[in-house]
Coordinates of C-alpha atoms and ligand atoms in Angstrom, one line a residue:
M28 CA 0.0 -0.1 0.0
S29 CA 3.0 2.3 0.0
S30 CA 2.7 4.9 -2.7
T31 CA 5.3 7.7 -2.9
T32 CA 8.9 7.9 -1.4
G33 CA 10.9 11.0 -0.8
F34 CA 8.0 12.6 1.3
S35 CA 9.1 16.2 1.6
T36 CA 6.3 18.2 3.1
T37 CA 4.0 17.5 6.0
A38 CA 1.3 19.7 4.5
D39 CA 0.3 16.3 2.9
A40 CA -2.4 14.7 5.2
G41 CA -2.3 11.0 5.9
P42 CA -0.4 8.2 7.1
L43 CA 3.4 8.3 7.2
T44 CA 6.0 5.6 8.2
A45 CA 9.4 6.2 9.7
S46 CA 11.8 3.2 9.2
A47 CA 15.1 2.0 10.8
S48 CA 17.7 4.6 9.4
G49 CA 21.4 4.8 9.0
P50 CA 23.4 7.3 11.2
L51 CA 21.7 10.9 11.1
T52 CA 24.5 13.5 10.2
G53 CA 24.7 17.0 9.3
T54 CA 23.9 20.6 10.5
I55 CA 20.4 22.1 10.4
R56 CA 18.5 25.0 11.7
V57 CA 15.0 24.5 13.0
P58 CA 12.2 27.1 12.5
G59 CA 11.6 29.9 14.7
D60 CA 10.2 29.6 18.3
K61 CA 6.5 29.2 18.4
S62 CA 5.9 31.0 21.6
I63 CA 8.2 34.0 20.7
S64 CA 6.5 34.1 17.2
H65 CA 3.0 34.5 18.4
R66 CA 4.1 37.2 20.9
A67 CA 6.0 39.1 18.3
L68 CA 3.0 39.3 16.0
M69 CA 0.7 40.2 19.0
L70 CA 2.8 43.0 20.4
G71 CA 3.6 44.2 17.0
A72 CA -0.1 44.6 16.3
L73 CA -0.4 46.9 19.5
A74 CA 2.7 48.9 19.1
I75 CA 3.0 52.2 17.4
G76 CA 5.2 51.9 14.3
E77 CA 6.6 49.1 12.3
T78 CA 7.8 45.9 14.1
V79 CA 10.0 43.8 11.9
I80 CA 10.3 40.3 12.6
E81 CA 13.1 37.9 11.3
G82 CA 12.9 34.2 11.6
L83 CA 9.1 34.1 12.4
L84 CA 7.8 30.5 12.5
E85 CA 5.5 30.1 9.5
G86 CA 3.7 27.2 10.9
E87 CA -0.2 27.0 10.8
D88 CA -0.5 28.1 14.4
V89 CA 1.6 31.3 13.9
L90 CA -0.1 32.2 10.6
A91 CA -3.5 31.9 12.5
T92 CA -2.2 34.7 14.7
A93 CA -1.0 36.7 11.8
A94 CA -4.6 36.3 10.4
A95 CA -6.2 37.2 13.6
M96 CA -4.1 40.4 14.1
R97 CA -5.2 41.4 10.6
A98 CA -8.9 40.8 11.5
F99 CA -8.3 43.4 14.5
G100 CA -7.0 46.0 12.1
A101 CA -3.1 45.6 12.2
S102 CA -1.3 45.3 8.9
V103 CA 0.7 42.1 8.9
T104 CA 2.7 41.5 5.7
R105 CA 5.6 39.1 4.5
T106 CA 8.4 40.5 2.5
G107 CA 9.9 38.5 -0.4
T108 CA 12.8 37.7 1.9
G109 CA 10.7 36.1 4.6
V110 CA 10.7 39.0 6.8
W111 CA 7.4 39.9 8.5
V112 CA 6.4 43.5 9.1
V113 CA 3.5 44.4 11.5
K114 CA 2.0 48.0 11.6
G115 CA 0.2 48.2 14.9
V116 CA -3.0 50.0 15.8
G117 CA -1.9 51.3 19.1
V118 CA -2.9 49.9 22.6
G119 CA -6.8 50.0 22.9
G120 CA -7.0 50.3 19.0
F121 CA -8.3 47.0 18.0
L122 CA -11.2 47.0 15.5
E123 CA -14.1 44.4 16.0
P124 CA -13.5 41.5 13.6
E125 CA -16.1 41.2 10.8
D126 CA -16.0 37.4 11.1
V127 CA -15.3 34.5 13.5
I128 CA -11.7 34.1 14.3
D129 CA -10.7 30.6 13.5
Y130 CA -7.5 29.6 15.6
G131 CA -7.3 26.1 14.0
N132 CA -5.0 24.0 16.5
A133 CA -3.5 26.9 18.3
G134 CA -4.0 26.9 22.0
T135 CA -1.4 29.5 22.8
G136 CA -2.6 31.7 19.9
V137 CA -6.3 31.7 20.9
R138 CA -5.7 32.0 24.7
L139 CA -3.3 35.0 24.3
A140 CA -5.6 36.7 21.7
M141 CA -8.5 36.3 24.1
G142 CA -6.4 38.4 26.7
L143 CA -5.5 41.1 24.2
A144 CA -9.1 41.5 22.9
G145 CA -10.6 41.1 26.3
S146 CA -9.9 44.6 27.6
Q147 CA -11.1 46.2 24.3
A148 CA -14.7 47.3 23.9
I149 CA -15.3 45.0 21.0
A150 CA -17.1 41.6 20.6
V151 CA -15.1 38.7 19.1
T152 CA -16.0 35.1 18.5
F153 CA -13.4 32.5 18.5
T154 CA -13.4 29.0 17.3
G155 CA -10.9 26.2 16.4
D156 CA -10.5 22.6 15.2
A157 CA -11.7 19.6 16.8
S158 CA -8.7 19.5 19.2
L159 CA -8.9 23.0 20.3
R160 CA -12.7 22.8 20.6
R161 CA -12.1 20.1 23.4
R162 CA -9.6 22.2 25.3
P163 CA -10.3 24.2 28.5
M164 CA -10.7 27.8 28.1
G165 CA -12.2 28.5 31.6
R166 CA -8.7 29.2 32.9
I167 CA -8.5 32.3 30.6
L168 CA -12.2 33.2 31.0
D169 CA -12.2 33.2 34.7
P170 CA -9.7 36.1 35.2
L171 CA -11.2 38.0 32.0
R172 CA -14.6 37.9 33.7
R173 CA -13.1 39.5 36.9
M174 CA -11.7 42.2 34.6
G175 CA -15.3 42.9 33.3
V176 CA -15.5 40.8 30.2
Q177 CA -18.8 39.2 29.1
V178 CA -18.5 35.6 27.9
L179 CA -21.0 33.7 26.0
A180 CA -19.7 30.2 25.9
R181 CA -21.0 26.5 25.6
S182 CA -20.9 24.6 28.8
Q183 CA -17.5 24.0 30.3
G184 CA -16.3 27.1 28.6
R185 CA -15.3 25.4 25.4
L186 CA -14.8 27.1 21.9
P187 CA -16.5 28.3 20.0
L188 CA -17.2 31.2 22.3
T189 CA -17.9 35.1 22.3
I190 CA -16.2 37.7 24.5
R191 CA -17.2 41.3 24.7
G192 CA -14.8 43.6 26.5
P193 CA -16.0 46.3 28.9
D194 CA -15.7 50.1 27.9
V195 CA -13.0 50.2 30.6
A196 CA -11.5 47.1 32.0
L197 CA -10.7 46.6 35.8
P198 CA -7.2 46.0 36.9
I199 CA -7.1 42.8 38.9
E200 CA -4.5 40.9 41.0
Y201 CA -4.5 37.3 39.8
R202 CA -2.8 34.3 41.2
V203 CA -2.4 31.7 38.3
P204 CA -3.9 28.4 39.7
V205 CA -2.2 26.2 37.3
P206 CA 1.5 26.5 36.0
S207 CA 0.6 28.1 32.7
A208 CA 2.5 30.6 30.6
Q209 CA -0.5 31.0 28.6
V210 CA -3.0 32.1 31.5
K211 CA -0.3 34.5 32.9
S212 CA 0.2 36.0 29.6
A213 CA -3.5 36.4 28.8
V214 CA -3.8 38.3 32.0
L215 CA -0.8 40.5 31.3
L216 CA -1.8 41.2 27.8
A217 CA -5.4 42.2 28.9
G218 CA -3.6 44.5 31.5
L219 CA -2.0 46.6 28.5
N220 CA -5.4 48.2 27.9
T221 CA -6.6 48.4 31.6
P222 CA -6.2 51.7 33.3
G223 CA -3.9 51.1 36.4
V224 CA -1.8 48.2 37.5
T225 CA -2.7 44.7 36.6
T226 CA -0.9 42.1 38.9
V227 CA -0.2 38.3 38.1
I228 CA 1.1 36.1 40.9
E229 CA 2.9 33.1 39.6
P230 CA 3.6 30.6 42.3
V231 CA 5.4 28.4 39.9
M232 CA 7.7 30.1 37.4
T233 CA 6.8 29.3 33.6
R234 CA 8.3 30.5 30.4
D235 CA 8.9 34.2 30.5
H236 CA 8.7 35.4 26.9
T237 CA 5.8 37.6 27.5
E238 CA 7.5 39.5 30.2
R239 CA 10.7 39.9 28.2
M240 CA 9.1 41.0 25.2
L241 CA 6.7 43.5 27.1
A242 CA 9.8 45.1 28.4
A243 CA 11.6 45.3 25.0
F244 CA 8.4 47.0 23.6
G245 CA 8.6 49.6 26.3
A246 CA 5.6 48.4 28.5
G247 CA 5.5 49.5 32.1
I248 CA 6.3 46.1 33.6
E249 CA 7.9 45.2 36.9
I250 CA 8.8 41.6 38.3
D251 CA 9.3 41.1 42.1
K252 CA 10.0 38.0 44.2
G253 CA 7.5 37.4 46.9
E254 CA 8.4 36.0 50.2
D255 CA 7.8 32.5 49.3
G256 CA 9.5 32.6 46.1
E257 CA 6.4 33.5 44.2
R258 CA 6.9 35.8 41.1
I259 CA 4.8 38.9 41.2
I260 CA 4.5 40.6 37.7
R261 CA 2.8 44.0 37.5
V262 CA 1.9 45.7 34.2
E263 CA 0.8 49.1 34.0
G264 CA -1.9 49.8 31.5
R265 CA -2.6 52.3 28.7
L266 CA 0.9 53.1 28.0
D267 CA 2.2 53.1 24.3
L268 CA 4.3 50.3 23.0
K269 CA 7.2 51.0 20.8
A270 CA 7.7 49.0 17.4
Q271 CA 10.7 46.7 17.6
A272 CA 13.1 44.7 15.3
I273 CA 12.9 41.0 16.6
R274 CA 15.0 38.0 15.7
V275 CA 13.3 34.9 16.6
P276 CA 15.6 32.1 17.7
G277 CA 15.1 28.3 16.7
D278 CA 12.5 26.6 18.5
P279 CA 13.8 24.3 21.3
S280 CA 10.6 22.3 21.3
S281 CA 11.2 21.5 17.5
A282 CA 14.9 20.9 18.1
A283 CA 13.9 18.3 20.5
F284 CA 12.9 15.9 17.8
P285 CA 16.2 15.7 15.9
M286 CA 18.1 15.8 19.2
V287 CA 16.3 12.6 20.4
A288 CA 16.5 11.0 17.0
A289 CA 20.3 11.6 16.9
L290 CA 20.7 10.2 20.5
I291 CA 18.9 6.8 19.5
V292 CA 20.1 6.2 15.9
E293 CA 23.4 4.6 16.2
G294 CA 26.5 6.4 14.8
S295 CA 24.7 9.8 14.4
D296 CA 26.3 13.2 14.9
I297 CA 24.3 16.3 14.2
T298 CA 24.3 20.1 15.0
I299 CA 21.3 22.1 15.4
E300 CA 22.2 26.0 15.1
S301 CA 20.8 28.9 16.8
V302 CA 18.4 27.3 19.3
L303 CA 16.8 29.3 22.1
L304 CA 18.3 28.4 25.4
N305 CA 15.9 30.2 27.8
P306 CA 16.3 28.5 31.1
M307 CA 12.6 28.0 31.3
R308 CA 12.8 25.9 28.2
N309 CA 15.9 23.9 28.9
G310 CA 14.5 20.9 31.0
L311 CA 14.7 18.3 28.0
I312 CA 18.5 19.1 27.5
E313 CA 19.2 18.8 31.3
T314 CA 17.3 15.6 31.3
L315 CA 18.8 14.0 28.3
I316 CA 22.3 14.9 29.8
E317 CA 21.4 13.1 33.1
M318 CA 20.3 10.1 31.0
G319 CA 24.0 10.1 29.6
G320 CA 23.3 11.9 26.4
D321 CA 26.3 13.3 24.5
I322 CA 25.1 16.9 24.0
M323 CA 27.2 19.9 23.8
I324 CA 26.4 23.6 23.4
D325 CA 28.7 25.9 21.6
N326 CA 28.6 29.5 20.4
R327 CA 26.4 30.6 23.3
R328 CA 25.4 34.2 22.6
T329 CA 22.5 36.6 23.2
V330 CA 20.0 37.4 20.4
G331 CA 17.3 39.9 21.1
G332 CA 17.5 39.4 25.0
E333 CA 17.4 35.7 24.7
S334 CA 20.3 33.2 25.1
V335 CA 20.9 31.1 22.0
G336 CA 23.5 28.4 21.1
D337 CA 24.4 25.5 18.7
I338 CA 23.6 22.1 19.9
R339 CA 25.7 19.1 19.0
V340 CA 24.3 15.7 19.7
R341 CA 25.9 12.3 19.1
S342 CA 24.2 8.9 19.5
S343 CA 24.6 7.7 23.0
R344 CA 23.8 4.8 25.3
L345 CA 21.1 6.2 27.6
K346 CA 20.0 5.1 31.1
G347 CA 16.7 5.6 32.8
V348 CA 16.2 8.4 35.3
V349 CA 13.7 9.9 37.6
V350 CA 12.6 13.2 36.3
P351 CA 11.6 15.7 39.2
P352 CA 8.1 17.1 38.8
E353 CA 9.5 20.7 39.5
R354 CA 11.1 20.4 36.0
A355 CA 7.8 20.0 34.2
P356 CA 7.4 23.8 33.5
S357 CA 10.7 24.0 31.7
M358 CA 9.9 20.9 29.6
I359 CA 6.1 20.6 29.4
D360 CA 6.0 20.1 25.6
E361 CA 8.9 17.7 25.6
Y362 CA 7.6 14.9 27.6
P363 CA 6.3 12.8 24.4
V364 CA 9.9 12.9 22.9
L365 CA 11.4 12.3 26.3
A366 CA 9.4 9.2 26.4
I367 CA 10.9 8.0 23.1
A368 CA 14.4 8.6 24.4
A369 CA 13.4 6.6 27.6
A370 CA 12.1 3.7 25.5
F371 CA 15.9 3.3 24.5
A372 CA 17.2 3.9 27.8
E373 CA 18.5 1.0 30.1
G374 CA 16.0 0.8 33.1
R375 CA 13.2 2.8 34.3
T376 CA 12.2 6.3 33.6
V377 CA 9.7 7.9 35.9
M378 CA 8.0 11.2 34.9
E379 CA 5.6 12.7 37.3
G380 CA 3.6 15.9 37.8
L381 CA 2.2 15.7 34.3
G382 CA -1.5 16.4 34.8
E383 CA -1.4 19.4 32.4
L384 CA -0.4 17.0 29.6
R385 CA -4.0 15.7 29.6
V386 CA -5.2 19.1 28.2
K387 CA -2.6 19.7 25.5
E388 CA -3.5 19.4 21.7
S389 CA -4.4 15.8 22.8
D390 CA -4.4 14.0 26.1
R391 CA -0.8 13.3 25.7
L392 CA -0.4 10.9 28.6
S393 CA -2.8 8.5 27.1
A394 CA -1.7 9.1 23.5
M395 CA 1.8 8.3 24.6
A396 CA 0.9 5.3 26.6
A397 CA -1.2 3.8 23.7
G398 CA 1.6 4.5 21.2
L399 CA 4.3 3.0 23.4
S400 CA 2.3 -0.1 24.0
A401 CA 1.5 -0.5 20.5
N402 CA 5.3 -0.6 19.7
G403 CA 6.1 -3.2 22.5
I404 CA 7.4 -0.7 25.1
L405 CA 6.6 -1.5 28.6
C406 CA 4.9 1.6 30.3
E407 CA 2.4 2.4 33.2
E408 CA 0.0 5.4 32.7
G409 CA -1.0 7.0 36.1
P410 CA -3.4 9.8 36.5
E411 CA -0.5 12.4 36.4
S412 CA 2.6 10.0 35.6
L413 CA 4.1 7.9 33.1
V414 CA 6.7 5.2 33.9
L415 CA 8.4 3.3 31.4
T416 CA 11.0 0.6 31.1
G417 CA 13.4 0.8 28.2
G418 CA 16.2 -1.2 26.5
A419 CA 18.6 -0.8 23.6
V420 CA 16.4 -2.7 21.1
V421 CA 12.7 -1.5 20.3
A422 CA 10.7 -3.7 18.0
G423 CA 8.3 -1.1 16.7
G424 CA 5.8 -2.3 14.0
G425 CA 3.0 -0.4 15.6
S426 CA 0.4 2.1 14.2
V427 CA 0.1 5.2 16.3
K428 CA -2.9 7.5 16.5
T429 CA -1.9 11.1 16.5
H430 CA -5.2 12.8 17.7
L431 CA -4.6 16.0 15.7
D432 CA -1.4 16.4 17.8
H433 CA 1.8 17.5 16.2
R434 CA 4.2 16.4 19.0
I435 CA 2.7 13.1 19.2
A436 CA 3.0 12.6 15.3
M437 CA 6.8 13.8 15.4
S438 CA 7.6 11.8 18.6
F439 CA 6.5 8.4 17.1
L440 CA 8.2 9.2 13.8
V441 CA 11.5 9.6 15.8
L442 CA 10.8 6.2 17.5
G443 CA 10.5 4.7 14.0
L444 CA 13.8 5.7 13.0
A445 CA 15.5 3.6 15.4
S446 CA 13.1 0.6 15.9
G447 CA 13.3 -2.7 14.1
Q448 CA 10.1 -2.7 12.2
G449 CA 9.5 1.1 11.8
V450 CA 6.4 3.0 13.0
T451 CA 3.4 4.3 11.2
I452 CA 1.3 7.3 12.2
D453 CA -2.1 7.8 11.1
D454 CA -1.8 11.4 10.0
A455 CA 1.1 13.7 9.3
A456 CA -0.9 16.8 8.6
P457 CA -0.8 18.2 12.3
I458 CA 3.1 18.6 12.1
A459 CA 2.6 21.6 9.9
T460 CA 1.2 23.5 12.9
S461 CA 4.6 24.0 14.5
F462 CA 7.3 22.4 12.1
P463 CA 6.4 22.4 8.5
E464 CA 10.0 21.6 7.5
F465 CA 10.1 18.6 9.7
S466 CA 10.3 15.7 7.4
T467 CA 12.5 17.7 4.8
L468 CA 15.0 18.5 7.6
M469 CA 15.1 15.0 8.9
T470 CA 15.3 13.4 5.6
G471 CA 18.3 15.7 4.9
L472 CA 20.0 14.3 8.0
G473 CA 19.4 10.7 6.8
A474 CA 15.9 9.9 8.2
R475 CA 13.8 7.4 6.2
F476 CA 10.1 8.4 5.8
E477 CA 7.5 7.0 3.5
A478 CA 4.1 8.4 2.8
M479 CA 1.4 5.9 2.8
E480 CA -2.0 5.8 1.2
P481 CA -4.8 6.4 3.9
T482 CA -6.6 3.2 4.5
A483 CA -10.2 3.1 3.3
R484 CA -12.9 4.2 5.8
Ligands
S3P9 C1 3.0 28.0 25.7 C2 2.8 27.6 27.1 C3 2.7 26.2 27.4 C4 3.0 25.3 26.2 C5 2.5 25.8 24.8 C6 3.1 27.2 24.7 C7 3.2 29.5 25.6 O1 1.2 26.0 27.7 O2 2.6 23.8 26.5 O3 3.0 25.0 23.7 O4 3.7 29.8 24.5 O5 2.8 30.4 26.5 P1 0.6 26.3 29.1 O6 0.6 27.7 29.4 O7 -0.9 25.7 28.9 O8 1.4 25.4 30.1

């Protein structure tokens, strides 16, 4: 049933098989960081002047944010050289969109956009794909309601839903109840058009790209440490933002896939250039090094206020480890691919504190457990944990359901590259949300992928 070889773009929907591959070698760059790309377009849309963005991730999620910012009245264009230019409308200057904003698969995009739009006196209806329509939005709607936003939503606060911002939003002090950069960011962004000071208290620190970028755009932002180590972030509203030139570093959450692939495919030696090394995104590298991974970082430098470096990875004999739950915020998106590394590690790997994985693009805990079991890997799924026992040889041969989840799709393709009988995923299309170049880059390193015809329904 195989049809084409040399599969080169993940825009093609349908099944894809990854087979045992020779050593992966070469030097690549992964696309721009997704979190920073969303934020660059959003703050550009509120700023006065022209924000120029180099290295923007051109994945579907970020393109949805570009479309949303246009719908709010900003001018967002791509030049012939791939640089993006955003002309903002000024804080408080969003127009009411004429149509529903369809955010596709993008949880970060829709949640941050609700924050941005929530403190403006406009009505906006948001929707998304089947995955996004299942994800909880109450965590964003609760603080927005306290700021005076009216919400018309289905039961349980799922998309599609409509928000209407008040004439003048109320500044709040909000303690983030789950460790979530999206919730923190939505409240801070709503604070930009709220008179007075909006305060977010973060008991557990999460990725801080919003704070860094707000400071760069000249927002009135202050960060303090509370007595018990909490972070207290204050943003003063109704101040102008100044357009910026932004260079987006490579996404560590995308680099994670070739990194793990190089560790588990024998004889591999690859370098991934210009990857973001923000400490709140570094948990996977830390864990893989503890597992015995041969990973070296060269050429550390600072680009646009973020630490960046080149990562060299050589194949390694890995051993199982216990991953401390406190590390979860710095590697929250990397557990699926860490589980693949763990499948090839001698002994048990224990991952705990993973409750948030159940509300990502899919229920990642159960999607991982099902995919691992289908490929002959011993694993136990707990309510908030995954424990698996690995070994140097993995049979593979399984079929994996990706549930519209790009990271589940890429993780199991990586597994296939080092397993005896390969691995087939049911749908490669979701990969384009965050890493459209995935199969081209991986094939260039020596990975074997083969597109399959969808099975008849
Ligand atoms: C993101 C925050 C994380 C992460 C997501 C990107 C962001 O989500 O999983 O991929 O850019 O703020 P949570 O805030 O829900 O943990």
